mmCIF file of C-alpha atoms and ligand atoms in Angstrom:
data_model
loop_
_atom_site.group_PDB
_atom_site.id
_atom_site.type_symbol
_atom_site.label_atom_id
_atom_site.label_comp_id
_atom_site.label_asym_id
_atom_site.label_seq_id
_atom_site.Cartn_x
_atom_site.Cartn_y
_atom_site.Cartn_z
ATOM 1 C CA UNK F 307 18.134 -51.677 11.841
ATOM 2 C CA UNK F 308 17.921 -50.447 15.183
ATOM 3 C CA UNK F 309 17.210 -52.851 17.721
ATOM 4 C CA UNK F 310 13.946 -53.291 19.691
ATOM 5 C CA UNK F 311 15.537 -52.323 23.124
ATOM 6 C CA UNK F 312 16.919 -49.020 21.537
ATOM 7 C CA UNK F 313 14.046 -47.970 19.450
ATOM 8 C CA UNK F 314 11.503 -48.344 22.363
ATOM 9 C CA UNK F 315 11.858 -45.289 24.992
ATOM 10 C CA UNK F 316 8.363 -45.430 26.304
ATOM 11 C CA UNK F 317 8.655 -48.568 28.424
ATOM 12 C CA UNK F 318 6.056 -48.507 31.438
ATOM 13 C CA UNK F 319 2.572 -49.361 30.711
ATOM 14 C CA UNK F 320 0.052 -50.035 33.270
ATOM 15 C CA UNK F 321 -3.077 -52.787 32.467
ATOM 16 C CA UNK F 322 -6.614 -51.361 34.544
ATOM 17 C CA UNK F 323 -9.780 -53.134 34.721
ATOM 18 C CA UNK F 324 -13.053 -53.280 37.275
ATOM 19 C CA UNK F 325 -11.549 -55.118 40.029
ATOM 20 C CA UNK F 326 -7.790 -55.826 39.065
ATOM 21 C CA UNK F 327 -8.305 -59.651 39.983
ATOM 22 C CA UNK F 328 -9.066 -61.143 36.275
ATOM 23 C CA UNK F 329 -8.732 -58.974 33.107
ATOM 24 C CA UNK F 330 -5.633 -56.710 34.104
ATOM 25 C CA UNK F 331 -3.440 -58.892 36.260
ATOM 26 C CA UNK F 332 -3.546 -61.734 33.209
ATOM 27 C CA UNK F 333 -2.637 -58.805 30.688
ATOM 28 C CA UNK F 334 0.163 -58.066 33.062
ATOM 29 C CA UNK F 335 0.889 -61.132 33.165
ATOM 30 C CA UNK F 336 1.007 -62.121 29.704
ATOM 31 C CA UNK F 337 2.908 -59.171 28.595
ATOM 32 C CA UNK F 338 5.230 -59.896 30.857
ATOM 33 C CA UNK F 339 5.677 -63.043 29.226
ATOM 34 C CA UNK F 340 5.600 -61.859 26.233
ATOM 35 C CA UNK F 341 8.463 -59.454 27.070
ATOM 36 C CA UNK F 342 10.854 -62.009 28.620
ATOM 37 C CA UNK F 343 10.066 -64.339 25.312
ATOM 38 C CA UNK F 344 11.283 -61.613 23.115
ATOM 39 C CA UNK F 345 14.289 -60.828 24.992
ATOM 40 C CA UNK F 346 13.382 -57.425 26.141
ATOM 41 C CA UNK F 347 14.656 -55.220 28.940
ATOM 42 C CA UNK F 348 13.527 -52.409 30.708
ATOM 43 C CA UNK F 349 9.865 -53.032 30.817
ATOM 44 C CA UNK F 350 7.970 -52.048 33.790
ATOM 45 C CA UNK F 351 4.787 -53.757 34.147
ATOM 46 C CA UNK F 352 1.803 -53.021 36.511
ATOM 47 C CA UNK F 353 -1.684 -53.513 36.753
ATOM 48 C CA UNK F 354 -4.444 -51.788 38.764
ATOM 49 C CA UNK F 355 -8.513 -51.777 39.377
ATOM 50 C CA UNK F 356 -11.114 -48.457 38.898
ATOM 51 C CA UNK F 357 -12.481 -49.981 42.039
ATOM 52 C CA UNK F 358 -11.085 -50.698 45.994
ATOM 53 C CA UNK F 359 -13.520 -53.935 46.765
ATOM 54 C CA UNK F 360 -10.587 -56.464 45.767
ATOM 55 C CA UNK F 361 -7.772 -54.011 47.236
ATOM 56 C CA UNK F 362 -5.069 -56.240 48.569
ATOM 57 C CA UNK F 363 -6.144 -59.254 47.243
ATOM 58 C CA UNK F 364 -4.267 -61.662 44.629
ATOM 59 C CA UNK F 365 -6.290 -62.215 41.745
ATOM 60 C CA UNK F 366 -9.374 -64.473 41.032
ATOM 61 C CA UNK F 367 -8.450 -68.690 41.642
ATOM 62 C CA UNK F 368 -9.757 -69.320 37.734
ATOM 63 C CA UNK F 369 -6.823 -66.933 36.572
ATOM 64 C CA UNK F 370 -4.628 -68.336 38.632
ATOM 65 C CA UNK F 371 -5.555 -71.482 36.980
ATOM 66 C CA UNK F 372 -5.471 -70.088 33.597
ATOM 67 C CA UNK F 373 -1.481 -68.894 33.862
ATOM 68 C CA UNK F 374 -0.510 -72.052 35.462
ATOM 69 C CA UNK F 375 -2.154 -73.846 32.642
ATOM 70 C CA UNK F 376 -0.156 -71.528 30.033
ATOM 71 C CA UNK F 377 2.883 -71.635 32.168
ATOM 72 C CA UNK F 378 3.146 -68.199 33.104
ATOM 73 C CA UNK F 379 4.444 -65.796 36.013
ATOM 74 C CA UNK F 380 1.342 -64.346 37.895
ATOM 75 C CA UNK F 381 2.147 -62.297 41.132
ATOM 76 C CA UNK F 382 0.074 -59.136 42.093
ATOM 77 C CA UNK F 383 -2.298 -58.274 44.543
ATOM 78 C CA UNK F 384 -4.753 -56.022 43.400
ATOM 79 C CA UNK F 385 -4.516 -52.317 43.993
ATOM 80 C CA UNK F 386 -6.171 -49.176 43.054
ATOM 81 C CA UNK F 387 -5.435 -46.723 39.805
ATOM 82 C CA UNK F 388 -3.675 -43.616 41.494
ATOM 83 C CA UNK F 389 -3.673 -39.717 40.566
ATOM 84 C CA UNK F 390 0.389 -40.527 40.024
ATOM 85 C CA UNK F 391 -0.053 -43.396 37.909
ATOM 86 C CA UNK F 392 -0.935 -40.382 35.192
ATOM 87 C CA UNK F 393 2.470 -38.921 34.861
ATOM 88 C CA UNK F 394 4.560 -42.407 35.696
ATOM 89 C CA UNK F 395 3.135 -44.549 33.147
ATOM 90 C CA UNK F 396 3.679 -44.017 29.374
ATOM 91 C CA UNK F 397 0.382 -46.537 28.726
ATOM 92 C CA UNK F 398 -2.508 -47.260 30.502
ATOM 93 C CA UNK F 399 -4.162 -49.721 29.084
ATOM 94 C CA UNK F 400 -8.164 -50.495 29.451
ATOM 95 C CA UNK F 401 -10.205 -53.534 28.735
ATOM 96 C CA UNK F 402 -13.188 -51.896 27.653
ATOM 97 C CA UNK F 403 -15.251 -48.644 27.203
ATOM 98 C CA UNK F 404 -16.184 -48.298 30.789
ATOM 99 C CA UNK F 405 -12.640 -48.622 31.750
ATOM 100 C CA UNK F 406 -11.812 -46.096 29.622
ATOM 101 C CA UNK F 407 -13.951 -43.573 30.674
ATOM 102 C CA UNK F 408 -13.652 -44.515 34.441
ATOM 103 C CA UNK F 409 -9.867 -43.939 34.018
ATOM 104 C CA UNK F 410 -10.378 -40.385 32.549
ATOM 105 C CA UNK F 411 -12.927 -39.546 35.071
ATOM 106 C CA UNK F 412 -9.973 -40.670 37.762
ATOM 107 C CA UNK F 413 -7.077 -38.645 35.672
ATOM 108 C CA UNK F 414 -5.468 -35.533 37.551
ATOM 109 C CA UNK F 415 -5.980 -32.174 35.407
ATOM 110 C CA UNK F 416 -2.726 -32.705 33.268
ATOM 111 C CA UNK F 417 -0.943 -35.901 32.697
ATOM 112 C CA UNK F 418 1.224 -37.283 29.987
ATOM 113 C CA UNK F 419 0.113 -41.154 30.160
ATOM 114 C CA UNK F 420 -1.426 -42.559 26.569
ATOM 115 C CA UNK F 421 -4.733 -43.793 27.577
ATOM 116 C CA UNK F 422 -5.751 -46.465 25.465
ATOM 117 C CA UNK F 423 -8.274 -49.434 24.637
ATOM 118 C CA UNK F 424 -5.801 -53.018 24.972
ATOM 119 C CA UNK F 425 -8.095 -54.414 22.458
ATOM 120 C CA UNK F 426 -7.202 -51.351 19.739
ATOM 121 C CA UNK F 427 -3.856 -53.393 19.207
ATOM 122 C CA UNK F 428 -5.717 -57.104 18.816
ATOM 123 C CA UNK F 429 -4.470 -57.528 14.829
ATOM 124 C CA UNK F 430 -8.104 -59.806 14.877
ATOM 125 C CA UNK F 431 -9.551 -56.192 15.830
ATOM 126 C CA UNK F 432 -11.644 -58.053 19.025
ATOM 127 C CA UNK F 433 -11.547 -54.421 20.779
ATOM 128 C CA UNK F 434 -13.051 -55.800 24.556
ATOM 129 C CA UNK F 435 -11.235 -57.648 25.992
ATOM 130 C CA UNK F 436 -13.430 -60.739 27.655
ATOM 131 C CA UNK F 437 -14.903 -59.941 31.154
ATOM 132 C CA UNK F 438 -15.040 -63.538 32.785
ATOM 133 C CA UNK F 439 -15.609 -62.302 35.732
ATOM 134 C CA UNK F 440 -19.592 -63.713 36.542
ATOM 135 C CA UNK F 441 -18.631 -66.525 34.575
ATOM 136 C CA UNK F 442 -19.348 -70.272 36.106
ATOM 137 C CA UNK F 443 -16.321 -71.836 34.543
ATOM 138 C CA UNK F 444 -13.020 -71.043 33.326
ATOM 139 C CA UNK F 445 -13.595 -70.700 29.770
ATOM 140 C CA UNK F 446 -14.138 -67.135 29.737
ATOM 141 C CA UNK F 447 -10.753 -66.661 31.294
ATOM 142 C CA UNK F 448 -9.343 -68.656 28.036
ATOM 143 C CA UNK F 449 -10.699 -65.801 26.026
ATOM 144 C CA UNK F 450 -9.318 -63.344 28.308
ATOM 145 C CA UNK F 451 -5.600 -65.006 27.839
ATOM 146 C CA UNK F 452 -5.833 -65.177 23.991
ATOM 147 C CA UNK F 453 -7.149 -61.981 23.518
ATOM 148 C CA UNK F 454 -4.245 -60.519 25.892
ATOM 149 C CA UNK F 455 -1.832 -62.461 24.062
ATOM 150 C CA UNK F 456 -2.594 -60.751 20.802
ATOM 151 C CA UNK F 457 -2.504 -57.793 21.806
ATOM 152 C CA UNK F 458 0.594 -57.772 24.108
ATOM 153 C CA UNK F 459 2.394 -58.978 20.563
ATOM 154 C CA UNK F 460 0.537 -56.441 18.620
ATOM 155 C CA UNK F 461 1.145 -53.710 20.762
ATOM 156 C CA UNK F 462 5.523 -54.507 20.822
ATOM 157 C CA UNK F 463 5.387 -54.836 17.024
ATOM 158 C CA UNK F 464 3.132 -51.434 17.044
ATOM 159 C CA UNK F 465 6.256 -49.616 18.378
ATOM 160 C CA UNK F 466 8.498 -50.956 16.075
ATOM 161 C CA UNK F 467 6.682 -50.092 12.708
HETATM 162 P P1 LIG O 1204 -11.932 -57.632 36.489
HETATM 163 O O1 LIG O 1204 -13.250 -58.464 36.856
HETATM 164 O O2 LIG O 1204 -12.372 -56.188 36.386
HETATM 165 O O3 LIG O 1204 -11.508 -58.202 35.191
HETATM 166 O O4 LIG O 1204 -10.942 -57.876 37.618
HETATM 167 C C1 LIG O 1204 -14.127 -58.078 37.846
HETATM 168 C C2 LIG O 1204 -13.766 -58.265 39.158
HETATM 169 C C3 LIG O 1204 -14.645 -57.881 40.166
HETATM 170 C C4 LIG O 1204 -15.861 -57.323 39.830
HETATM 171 C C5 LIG O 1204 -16.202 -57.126 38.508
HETATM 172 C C6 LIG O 1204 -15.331 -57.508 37.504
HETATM 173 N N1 LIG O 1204 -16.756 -56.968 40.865
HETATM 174 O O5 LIG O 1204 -17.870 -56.520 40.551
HETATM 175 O O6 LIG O 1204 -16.419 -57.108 42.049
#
């Protein structure tokens, strides 16, 4: 059987959300943990925002929180979905329908990035992936993790089927 690493080509995906502080940088972050756990190479992993107010920034304090409490990686300081980003990535990923249609409103006339819903790959079918970002606590943020977990794992098995 051919190995993961050899039957995966498509290898950059790119996670987008409102404000690239909560939703996005933990999917990027998870997948990248979810990568490194399987043993996989080649991966490039980004994340980005539909809007500038959180340009520059590293992401929200509760999802900091959240991947220390997990134990994983999270470095990235927010930045803005680009007309290139169409053509570089194989996947951009967003968290819900607004996303989605934000990001084809933003796409350059022809592109070759797969622009899909994160959630379409959740095996517990949750297709929107958990905004915390009004919430008052962390709990939200929980959501947000789990659901990204699920679908980082269903999306690598997804390309091996
Ligand atoms: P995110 O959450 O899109 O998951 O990063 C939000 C961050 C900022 C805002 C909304 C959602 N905002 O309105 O500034």
């Amino acid at each position: 059987m051919a190995s993961m690493d050899n039957a995966v080509l498509k290898k950059k995906v790119l996670f987008i959300c409102l404000g690239n502080i909560c939703r996005s940088p933990i999917a990027e972050a998870v997948f990248n943990h979810i990568v490194e756990e399987r043993g996989l190479t080649g991966w490039e992993v980004d994340s980005g925002a539909i809007g500038s107010w959180h340009v520059g920034l590293g992401p929200d304090h509760r999802a900091v929180s959240t991947m220390k409490k997990h134990n994983i990686r999270m470095s990235h300081k927010a930045r803005q979905l680009k007309k290139a980003d169409f053509s570089h990535f194989d996947y951009i990923f967003g968290m819900d329908h607004e996303n989605i249609s934000d990001i084809k409103d933003m796409a350059p006339k022809t592109y070759t990035a797969n622009i899909e819903l994160f959630g379409s790959y959740d095996p517990q079918k949750e297709l929107l992936i958990r905004d915390p970002y009004y919430d008052d606590d962390a709990a939200g943020f929980e959501k947000c993790y789990e659901q990204c977990l699920r679908c980082s794992k269903g999306f690598l098995d997804s390309l091996v089927k």
